[in-house]
Amino acid sequence: MEDLAANLERVREQIARAATKIGRDVDEIELVAISKTHPAERVREAHEAGQSLFGESRVQEARVKIPELPSAIHWHFVGHLQKNKIRHALPLFEMIHSVDSLVLAQEINRIAEEEGLHPRVLLEVNVAGEGSKFGFKPETLRAEMELLLALPRLTIEGLMTIPPLAEEAEASRKFFVQLRDLRDALEKQFDVTLPHLSMGMTNDFPVAVEEGATLVRVGTAIFGERMRPKRG
Ligand SMILES: *Cc1c(COP(=O)(O)O)cnc(C)c1O
């Protein structure tokens, strides 16, 4: 069994080293510990080891897990959000990293209005244009940004991406650069600030930090391998 405290310390060290390497202030970077599939007990251990921000990717799982844990823990949602889960998700999560279409954004806005909430969100971008992935295509996001920014209940704080699966961390670099460039272009074109870039997972988070990540989403390097769901 891995030592969660040691894993967390190693990940934080790697973040600090990557930040120092390019002259960034390490305080600009927040570690989101992705606890999906791992039981509440493991989250509690990580919390006791000093980690206070966690991420989940399934509303069903989070609805069971979050109420079992101390209310001092902060939660972000990072998975594909189904429309029929929005109402449950909004009160549980401080930020949704994965708003992946205009229709979803409009639906979140409508439900947030009914519930009297102002959710903080990131827009997920499919920078590599992979057919199988959720997320705005960069050109679609440019075309729809005006409509997104007009949704009164949403506070859009930045962009998120999941690059194509690769063995080498360096393979992700160009996608992280593309996300940052897109963010910079949107800020200019629409005269807004989009401070957050959510990018980097276990395989590539030091590269993401070098390219400007403010939120890194790390699961396996902290909690170990996830169990695969049983089949049939
Ligand atoms: C599971 C997941 C992660 C964490 O992945 P690891 O490779 O285990 O670090 C990060 N982001 C999202 C959106 C995820 O679903």
PDB file of C-alpha atoms and ligand atoms in Angstrom:
ATOM      1  CA  MET A   1       0.000   0.000   0.000  1.00  0.00           C
ATOM      2  CA  GLU A   2       1.391   3.357  -0.995  1.00  0.00           C
ATOM      3  CA  ASP A   3       2.055   6.020   1.511  1.00  0.00           C
ATOM      4  CA  LEU A   4      -0.321   8.800   0.543  1.00  0.00           C
ATOM      5  CA  ALA A   5       1.622  11.457   2.417  1.00  0.00           C
ATOM      6  CA  ALA A   6       4.826  10.538   0.592  1.00  0.00           C
ATOM      7  CA  ASN A   7       3.043  10.484  -2.770  1.00  0.00           C
ATOM      8  CA  LEU A   8       1.568  13.910  -2.142  1.00  0.00           C
ATOM      9  CA  GLU A   9       4.903  15.277  -1.120  1.00  0.00           C
ATOM     10  CA  ARG A  10       6.550  13.885  -4.258  1.00  0.00           C
ATOM     11  CA  VAL A  11       3.891  15.400  -6.519  1.00  0.00           C
ATOM     12  CA  ARG A  12       4.158  18.780  -4.770  1.00  0.00           C
ATOM     13  CA  GLU A  13       7.927  18.671  -5.144  1.00  0.00           C
ATOM     14  CA  GLN A  14       7.633  17.964  -8.857  1.00  0.00           C
ATOM     15  CA  ILE A  15       5.237  20.896  -9.230  1.00  0.00           C
ATOM     16  CA  ALA A  16       7.640  23.156  -7.344  1.00  0.00           C
ATOM     17  CA  ARG A  17      10.614  22.019  -9.418  1.00  0.00           C
ATOM     18  CA  ALA A  18       8.786  22.618 -12.715  1.00  0.00           C
ATOM     19  CA  ALA A  19       7.637  26.055 -11.538  1.00  0.00           C
ATOM     20  CA  THR A  20      11.105  27.060 -10.372  1.00  0.00           C
ATOM     21  CA  LYS A  21      12.631  25.860 -13.634  1.00  0.00           C
ATOM     22  CA  ILE A  22      10.724  28.476 -15.616  1.00  0.00           C
ATOM     23  CA  GLY A  23      10.523  31.141 -12.916  1.00  0.00           C
ATOM     24  CA  ARG A  24       6.867  30.776 -11.930  1.00  0.00           C
ATOM     25  CA  ASP A  25       5.614  31.356  -8.408  1.00  0.00           C
ATOM     26  CA  VAL A  26       4.594  27.927  -7.085  1.00  0.00           C
ATOM     27  CA  ASP A  27       1.630  29.521  -5.275  1.00  0.00           C
ATOM     28  CA  GLU A  28      -0.023  30.116  -8.658  1.00  0.00           C
ATOM     29  CA  ILE A  29      -0.462  26.368  -9.083  1.00  0.00           C
ATOM     30  CA  GLU A  30      -3.120  24.352  -7.293  1.00  0.00           C
ATOM     31  CA  LEU A  31      -3.044  20.592  -7.036  1.00  0.00           C
ATOM     32  CA  VAL A  32      -6.434  18.948  -7.565  1.00  0.00           C
ATOM     33  CA  ALA A  33      -6.208  15.411  -6.179  1.00  0.00           C
ATOM     34  CA  ILE A  34      -8.448  13.289  -8.394  1.00  0.00           C
ATOM     35  CA  SER A  35     -10.072  10.757  -6.083  1.00  0.00           C
ATOM     36  CA  LYS A  36     -12.538   9.070  -8.461  1.00  0.00           C
ATOM     37  CA  THR A  37     -13.001   5.345  -7.739  1.00  0.00           C
ATOM     38  CA  HIS A  38     -11.097   5.660  -4.447  1.00  0.00           C
ATOM     39  CA  PRO A  39     -13.060   5.286  -1.206  1.00  0.00           C
ATOM     40  CA  ALA A  40     -13.819   8.161   1.170  1.00  0.00           C
ATOM     41  CA  GLU A  41     -11.319   6.721   3.649  1.00  0.00           C
ATOM     42  CA  ARG A  42      -8.437   7.362   1.242  1.00  0.00           C
ATOM     43  CA  VAL A  43      -9.613  10.932   0.693  1.00  0.00           C
ATOM     44  CA  ARG A  44      -9.697  11.403   4.448  1.00  0.00           C
ATOM     45  CA  GLU A  45      -6.102  10.149   4.693  1.00  0.00           C
ATOM     46  CA  ALA A  46      -4.978  12.524   1.951  1.00  0.00           C
ATOM     47  CA  HIS A  47      -6.790  15.372   3.676  1.00  0.00           C
ATOM     48  CA  GLU A  48      -5.039  14.533   6.942  1.00  0.00           C
ATOM     49  CA  ALA A  49      -1.767  14.638   4.994  1.00  0.00           C
ATOM     50  CA  GLY A  50      -2.531  18.258   4.092  1.00  0.00           C
ATOM     51  CA  GLN A  51      -4.422  18.057   0.776  1.00  0.00           C
ATOM     52  CA  SER A  52      -7.624  20.092   0.765  1.00  0.00           C
ATOM     53  CA  LEU A  53      -8.728  20.203  -2.891  1.00  0.00           C
ATOM     54  CA  PHE A  54     -10.089  17.093  -4.587  1.00  0.00           C
ATOM     55  CA  GLY A  55     -11.692  16.302  -7.924  1.00  0.00           C
ATOM     56  CA  GLU A  56     -14.346  13.796  -8.932  1.00  0.00           C
ATOM     57  CA  SER A  57     -15.622  12.843 -12.366  1.00  0.00           C
ATOM     58  CA  ARG A  58     -18.932  11.125 -11.631  1.00  0.00           C
ATOM     59  CA  VAL A  59     -21.827  12.820  -9.896  1.00  0.00           C
ATOM     60  CA  GLN A  60     -23.319   9.542  -8.617  1.00  0.00           C
ATOM     61  CA  GLU A  61     -20.086   8.605  -6.882  1.00  0.00           C
ATOM     62  CA  ALA A  62     -19.530  12.111  -5.504  1.00  0.00           C
ATOM     63  CA  ARG A  63     -23.049  12.289  -4.047  1.00  0.00           C
ATOM     64  CA  VAL A  64     -22.218   9.326  -1.835  1.00  0.00           C
ATOM     65  CA  LYS A  65     -18.614  10.202  -1.041  1.00  0.00           C
ATOM     66  CA  ILE A  66     -18.678  13.939  -0.354  1.00  0.00           C
ATOM     67  CA  PRO A  67     -21.225  13.880   2.513  1.00  0.00           C
ATOM     68  CA  GLU A  68     -19.083  11.276   4.313  1.00  0.00           C
ATOM     69  CA  LEU A  69     -16.113  13.641   4.440  1.00  0.00           C
ATOM     70  CA  PRO A  70     -15.215  16.791   6.395  1.00  0.00           C
ATOM     71  CA  SER A  71     -16.859  19.939   5.051  1.00  0.00           C
ATOM     72  CA  ALA A  72     -13.452  21.663   5.043  1.00  0.00           C
ATOM     73  CA  ILE A  73     -12.609  19.681   1.891  1.00  0.00           C
ATOM     74  CA  HIS A  74     -13.009  21.571  -1.403  1.00  0.00           C
ATOM     75  CA  TRP A  75     -14.334  19.744  -4.460  1.00  0.00           C
ATOM     76  CA  HIS A  76     -14.051  20.324  -8.196  1.00  0.00           C
ATOM     77  CA  PHE A  77     -15.907  18.401 -10.894  1.00  0.00           C
ATOM     78  CA  VAL A  78     -13.722  17.252 -13.804  1.00  0.00           C
ATOM     79  CA  GLY A  79     -15.811  14.680 -15.740  1.00  0.00           C
ATOM     80  CA  HIS A  80     -18.379  14.914 -18.505  1.00  0.00           C
ATOM     81  CA  LEU A  81     -21.489  16.377 -16.889  1.00  0.00           C
ATOM     82  CA  GLN A  82     -24.788  14.890 -18.014  1.00  0.00           C
ATOM     83  CA  LYS A  83     -27.675  17.350 -18.129  1.00  0.00           C
ATOM     84  CA  ASN A  84     -29.802  15.342 -15.727  1.00  0.00           C
ATOM     85  CA  LYS A  85     -27.022  15.500 -13.103  1.00  0.00           C
ATOM     86  CA  ILE A  86     -26.511  19.283 -13.087  1.00  0.00           C
ATOM     87  CA  ARG A  87     -28.904  19.968 -10.235  1.00  0.00           C
ATOM     88  CA  HIS A  88     -27.144  17.451  -8.005  1.00  0.00           C
ATOM     89  CA  ALA A  89     -23.659  18.592  -9.032  1.00  0.00           C
ATOM     90  CA  LEU A  90     -24.018  22.332  -8.465  1.00  0.00           C
ATOM     91  CA  PRO A  91     -24.199  22.347  -4.657  1.00  0.00           C
ATOM     92  CA  LEU A  92     -21.389  19.781  -4.307  1.00  0.00           C
ATOM     93  CA  PHE A  93     -18.664  21.398  -6.414  1.00  0.00           C
ATOM     94  CA  GLU A  94     -16.947  24.782  -6.202  1.00  0.00           C
ATOM     95  CA  MET A  95     -15.808  24.590  -9.805  1.00  0.00           C
ATOM     96  CA  ILE A  96     -16.757  22.623 -12.898  1.00  0.00           C
ATOM     97  CA  HIS A  97     -13.689  22.126 -15.118  1.00  0.00           C
ATOM     98  CA  SER A  98     -15.546  20.379 -17.883  1.00  0.00           C
ATOM     99  CA  VAL A  99     -18.197  22.559 -19.519  1.00  0.00           C
ATOM    100  CA  ASP A 100     -17.867  21.024 -22.960  1.00  0.00           C
ATOM    101  CA  SER A 101     -20.679  22.530 -25.077  1.00  0.00           C
ATOM    102  CA  LEU A 102     -22.827  25.632 -25.391  1.00  0.00           C
ATOM    103  CA  VAL A 103     -25.952  23.563 -24.731  1.00  0.00           C
ATOM    104  CA  LEU A 104     -24.504  22.268 -21.452  1.00  0.00           C
ATOM    105  CA  ALA A 105     -23.452  25.793 -20.445  1.00  0.00           C
ATOM    106  CA  GLN A 106     -26.980  27.087 -21.141  1.00  0.00           C
ATOM    107  CA  GLU A 107     -28.513  24.297 -19.105  1.00  0.00           C
ATOM    108  CA  ILE A 108     -26.146  24.932 -16.162  1.00  0.00           C
ATOM    109  CA  ASN A 109     -27.027  28.611 -16.383  1.00  0.00           C
ATOM    110  CA  ARG A 110     -30.771  27.846 -16.317  1.00  0.00           C
ATOM    111  CA  ILE A 111     -30.534  25.495 -13.332  1.00  0.00           C
ATOM    112  CA  ALA A 112     -28.151  27.816 -11.459  1.00  0.00           C
ATOM    113  CA  GLU A 113     -30.740  30.537 -11.852  1.00  0.00           C
ATOM    114  CA  GLU A 114     -33.471  28.312 -10.401  1.00  0.00           C
ATOM    115  CA  GLU A 115     -31.219  27.313  -7.514  1.00  0.00           C
ATOM    116  CA  GLY A 116     -29.890  30.818  -6.865  1.00  0.00           C
ATOM    117  CA  LEU A 117     -26.270  29.818  -7.540  1.00  0.00           C
ATOM    118  CA  HIS A 118     -23.355  31.350  -9.469  1.00  0.00           C
ATOM    119  CA  PRO A 119     -21.145  28.432 -10.490  1.00  0.00           C
ATOM    120  CA  ARG A 120     -17.483  28.944 -11.395  1.00  0.00           C
ATOM    121  CA  VAL A 121     -16.645  27.052 -14.565  1.00  0.00           C
ATOM    122  CA  LEU A 122     -13.899  26.266 -17.043  1.00  0.00           C
ATOM    123  CA  LEU A 123     -14.510  25.507 -20.713  1.00  0.00           C
ATOM    124  CA  GLU A 124     -13.123  22.175 -21.869  1.00  0.00           C
ATOM    125  CA  VAL A 125     -11.329  22.333 -25.197  1.00  0.00           C
ATOM    126  CA  ASN A 126     -10.545  19.375 -27.424  1.00  0.00           C
ATOM    127  CA  VAL A 127      -7.352  20.937 -28.755  1.00  0.00           C
ATOM    128  CA  ALA A 128      -6.197  17.882 -30.682  1.00  0.00           C
ATOM    129  CA  GLY A 129      -9.583  17.495 -32.378  1.00  0.00           C
ATOM    130  CA  GLU A 130      -9.937  13.855 -31.344  1.00  0.00           C
ATOM    131  CA  GLY A 131     -13.260  12.478 -32.554  1.00  0.00           C
ATOM    132  CA  SER A 132     -13.864  10.449 -29.409  1.00  0.00           C
ATOM    133  CA  LYS A 133     -13.407  13.303 -26.950  1.00  0.00           C
ATOM    134  CA  PHE A 134     -15.721  15.800 -25.327  1.00  0.00           C
ATOM    135  CA  GLY A 135     -14.872  19.484 -25.508  1.00  0.00           C
ATOM    136  CA  PHE A 136     -15.192  22.540 -27.727  1.00  0.00           C
ATOM    137  CA  LYS A 137     -13.183  22.598 -30.915  1.00  0.00           C
ATOM    138  CA  PRO A 138     -11.054  25.751 -30.739  1.00  0.00           C
ATOM    139  CA  GLU A 139     -12.872  27.361 -33.686  1.00  0.00           C
ATOM    140  CA  THR A 140     -16.276  26.503 -32.199  1.00  0.00           C
ATOM    141  CA  LEU A 141     -15.283  28.073 -28.909  1.00  0.00           C
ATOM    142  CA  ARG A 142     -14.235  31.288 -30.654  1.00  0.00           C
ATOM    143  CA  ALA A 143     -17.564  31.337 -32.483  1.00  0.00           C
ATOM    144  CA  GLU A 144     -19.633  30.677 -29.340  1.00  0.00           C
ATOM    145  CA  MET A 145     -17.631  32.643 -26.769  1.00  0.00           C
ATOM    146  CA  GLU A 146     -19.872  35.693 -27.020  1.00  0.00           C
ATOM    147  CA  LEU A 147     -22.941  33.592 -26.175  1.00  0.00           C
ATOM    148  CA  LEU A 148     -21.090  31.830 -23.353  1.00  0.00           C
ATOM    149  CA  LEU A 149     -19.952  35.102 -21.800  1.00  0.00           C
ATOM    150  CA  ALA A 150     -23.512  36.398 -21.916  1.00  0.00           C
ATOM    151  CA  LEU A 151     -24.807  33.638 -19.614  1.00  0.00           C
ATOM    152  CA  PRO A 152     -25.384  35.678 -16.461  1.00  0.00           C
ATOM    153  CA  ARG A 153     -25.081  32.900 -13.884  1.00  0.00           C
ATOM    154  CA  LEU A 154     -21.760  31.456 -15.074  1.00  0.00           C
ATOM    155  CA  THR A 155     -18.400  32.785 -13.972  1.00  0.00           C
ATOM    156  CA  ILE A 156     -16.076  31.574 -16.714  1.00  0.00           C
ATOM    157  CA  GLU A 157     -12.592  31.440 -15.207  1.00  0.00           C
ATOM    158  CA  GLY A 158     -10.544  29.712 -17.868  1.00  0.00           C
ATOM    159  CA  LEU A 159      -9.961  26.652 -20.021  1.00  0.00           C
ATOM    160  CA  MET A 160      -9.330  22.955 -19.463  1.00  0.00           C
ATOM    161  CA  THR A 161      -7.954  20.237 -21.713  1.00  0.00           C
ATOM    162  CA  ILE A 162      -7.185  16.529 -21.739  1.00  0.00           C
ATOM    163  CA  PRO A 163      -4.535  15.869 -24.408  1.00  0.00           C
ATOM    164  CA  PRO A 164      -4.367  12.586 -26.334  1.00  0.00           C
ATOM    165  CA  LEU A 165      -3.048   9.663 -24.321  1.00  0.00           C
ATOM    166  CA  ALA A 166       0.721   9.396 -24.755  1.00  0.00           C
ATOM    167  CA  GLU A 167       3.603   7.580 -23.116  1.00  0.00           C
ATOM    168  CA  GLU A 168       5.874  10.595 -23.170  1.00  0.00           C
ATOM    169  CA  ALA A 169       5.012  13.725 -21.210  1.00  0.00           C
ATOM    170  CA  GLU A 170       6.682  15.827 -23.900  1.00  0.00           C
ATOM    171  CA  ALA A 171       4.022  14.726 -26.395  1.00  0.00           C
ATOM    172  CA  SER A 172       1.479  16.804 -24.434  1.00  0.00           C
ATOM    173  CA  ARG A 173       3.488  20.019 -24.552  1.00  0.00           C
ATOM    174  CA  LYS A 174       2.184  21.287 -27.858  1.00  0.00           C
ATOM    175  CA  PHE A 175      -1.428  20.810 -26.728  1.00  0.00           C
ATOM    176  CA  PHE A 176      -0.771  22.728 -23.503  1.00  0.00           C
ATOM    177  CA  VAL A 177       0.787  25.534 -25.538  1.00  0.00           C
ATOM    178  CA  GLN A 178      -2.256  25.532 -27.840  1.00  0.00           C
ATOM    179  CA  LEU A 179      -4.606  25.831 -24.862  1.00  0.00           C
ATOM    180  CA  ARG A 180      -2.609  28.741 -23.424  1.00  0.00           C
ATOM    181  CA  ASP A 181      -2.468  30.493 -26.807  1.00  0.00           C
ATOM    182  CA  LEU A 182      -6.219  30.041 -27.238  1.00  0.00           C
ATOM    183  CA  ARG A 183      -6.797  31.482 -23.762  1.00  0.00           C
ATOM    184  CA  ASP A 184      -4.594  34.489 -24.576  1.00  0.00           C
ATOM    185  CA  ALA A 185      -6.427  35.043 -27.861  1.00  0.00           C
ATOM    186  CA  LEU A 186      -9.877  34.839 -26.233  1.00  0.00           C
ATOM    187  CA  GLU A 187      -8.842  37.295 -23.514  1.00  0.00           C
ATOM    188  CA  LYS A 188      -7.788  39.793 -26.158  1.00  0.00           C
ATOM    189  CA  GLN A 189     -10.676  39.301 -28.528  1.00  0.00           C
ATOM    190  CA  PHE A 190     -13.409  39.424 -25.866  1.00  0.00           C
ATOM    191  CA  ASP A 191     -11.716  41.734 -23.363  1.00  0.00           C
ATOM    192  CA  VAL A 192     -12.049  39.292 -20.450  1.00  0.00           C
ATOM    193  CA  THR A 193      -9.685  37.643 -18.003  1.00  0.00           C
ATOM    194  CA  LEU A 194      -9.466  33.852 -18.016  1.00  0.00           C
ATOM    195  CA  PRO A 195      -6.953  33.226 -15.236  1.00  0.00           C
ATOM    196  CA  HIS A 196      -7.165  29.445 -15.020  1.00  0.00           C
ATOM    197  CA  LEU A 197      -5.630  26.756 -17.198  1.00  0.00           C
ATOM    198  CA  SER A 198      -6.575  23.271 -15.982  1.00  0.00           C
ATOM    199  CA  MET A 199      -4.091  20.915 -17.587  1.00  0.00           C
ATOM    200  CA  GLY A 200      -1.710  18.131 -16.644  1.00  0.00           C
ATOM    201  CA  MET A 201      -2.394  14.669 -15.208  1.00  0.00           C
ATOM    202  CA  THR A 202      -0.136  12.000 -13.681  1.00  0.00           C
ATOM    203  CA  ASN A 203       1.783  11.445 -16.921  1.00  0.00           C
ATOM    204  CA  ASP A 204       2.467  15.031 -17.854  1.00  0.00           C
ATOM    205  CA  PHE A 205       1.759  17.520 -15.044  1.00  0.00           C
ATOM    206  CA  PRO A 206       5.343  18.894 -14.773  1.00  0.00           C
ATOM    207  CA  VAL A 207       5.184  19.822 -18.475  1.00  0.00           C
ATOM    208  CA  ALA A 208       1.776  21.424 -17.910  1.00  0.00           C
ATOM    209  CA  VAL A 209       3.218  23.533 -15.079  1.00  0.00           C
ATOM    210  CA  GLU A 210       6.033  24.664 -17.386  1.00  0.00           C
ATOM    211  CA  GLU A 211       3.403  25.763 -19.925  1.00  0.00           C
ATOM    212  CA  GLY A 212       1.253  27.747 -17.514  1.00  0.00           C
ATOM    213  CA  ALA A 213      -1.145  25.353 -15.745  1.00  0.00           C
ATOM    214  CA  THR A 214      -2.824  26.867 -12.674  1.00  0.00           C
ATOM    215  CA  LEU A 215      -4.762  23.700 -11.815  1.00  0.00           C
ATOM    216  CA  VAL A 216      -3.162  20.274 -12.263  1.00  0.00           C
ATOM    217  CA  ARG A 217      -5.426  17.219 -11.963  1.00  0.00           C
ATOM    218  CA  VAL A 218      -3.439  14.324 -10.550  1.00  0.00           C
ATOM    219  CA  GLY A 219      -4.965  10.982  -9.546  1.00  0.00           C
ATOM    220  CA  THR A 220      -2.755   7.928 -10.005  1.00  0.00           C
ATOM    221  CA  ALA A 221       0.481   9.493  -8.735  1.00  0.00           C
ATOM    222  CA  ILE A 222      -1.303  10.232  -5.444  1.00  0.00           C
ATOM    223  CA  PHE A 223      -3.767   7.386  -4.906  1.00  0.00           C
ATOM    224  CA  GLY A 224      -2.201   4.623  -6.993  1.00  0.00           C
ATOM    225  CA  GLU A 225      -3.842   2.685  -9.809  1.00  0.00           C
ATOM    226  CA  ARG A 226      -7.612   2.804 -10.096  1.00  0.00           C
ATOM    227  CA  MET A 227      -9.673  -0.376 -10.054  1.00  0.00           C
ATOM    228  CA  ARG A 228     -11.269  -1.003 -13.414  1.00  0.00           C
ATOM    229  CA  PRO A 229     -15.020  -1.311 -13.325  1.00  0.00           C
ATOM    230  CA  LYS A 230     -16.066  -4.969 -13.413  1.00  0.00           C
ATOM    231  CA  ARG A 231     -17.556  -6.144 -16.653  1.00  0.00           C
ATOM    232  CA  GLY A 232     -20.634  -8.255 -17.290  1.00  0.00           C
TER     233      GLY A 232
HETATM  234  C1  LIG B   1      -9.069  10.647 -13.947  1.00  0.00           C
HETATM  235  C2  LIG B   1      -8.806  12.031 -14.398  1.00  0.00           C
HETATM  236  C3  LIG B   1      -7.601  12.678 -14.065  1.00  0.00           C
HETATM  237  C4  LIG B   1      -6.476  12.032 -13.298  1.00  0.00           C
HETATM  238  O1  LIG B   1      -5.783  11.128 -14.108  1.00  0.00           O
HETATM  239  P1  LIG B   1      -4.412  10.440 -13.613  1.00  0.00           P
HETATM  240  O2  LIG B   1      -3.778  10.010 -14.882  1.00  0.00           O
HETATM  241  O3  LIG B   1      -4.816   9.294 -12.738  1.00  0.00           O
HETATM  242  O4  LIG B   1      -3.626  11.448 -12.893  1.00  0.00           O
HETATM  243  C5  LIG B   1      -7.450  14.002 -14.492  1.00  0.00           C
HETATM  244  N1  LIG B   1      -8.393  14.633 -15.185  1.00  0.00           N
HETATM  245  C6  LIG B   1      -9.568  14.051 -15.523  1.00  0.00           C
HETATM  246  C7  LIG B   1     -10.572  14.817 -16.298  1.00  0.00           C
HETATM  247  C8  LIG B   1      -9.806  12.726 -15.147  1.00  0.00           C
HETATM  248  O5  LIG B   1     -10.962  12.146 -15.488  1.00  0.00           O
END
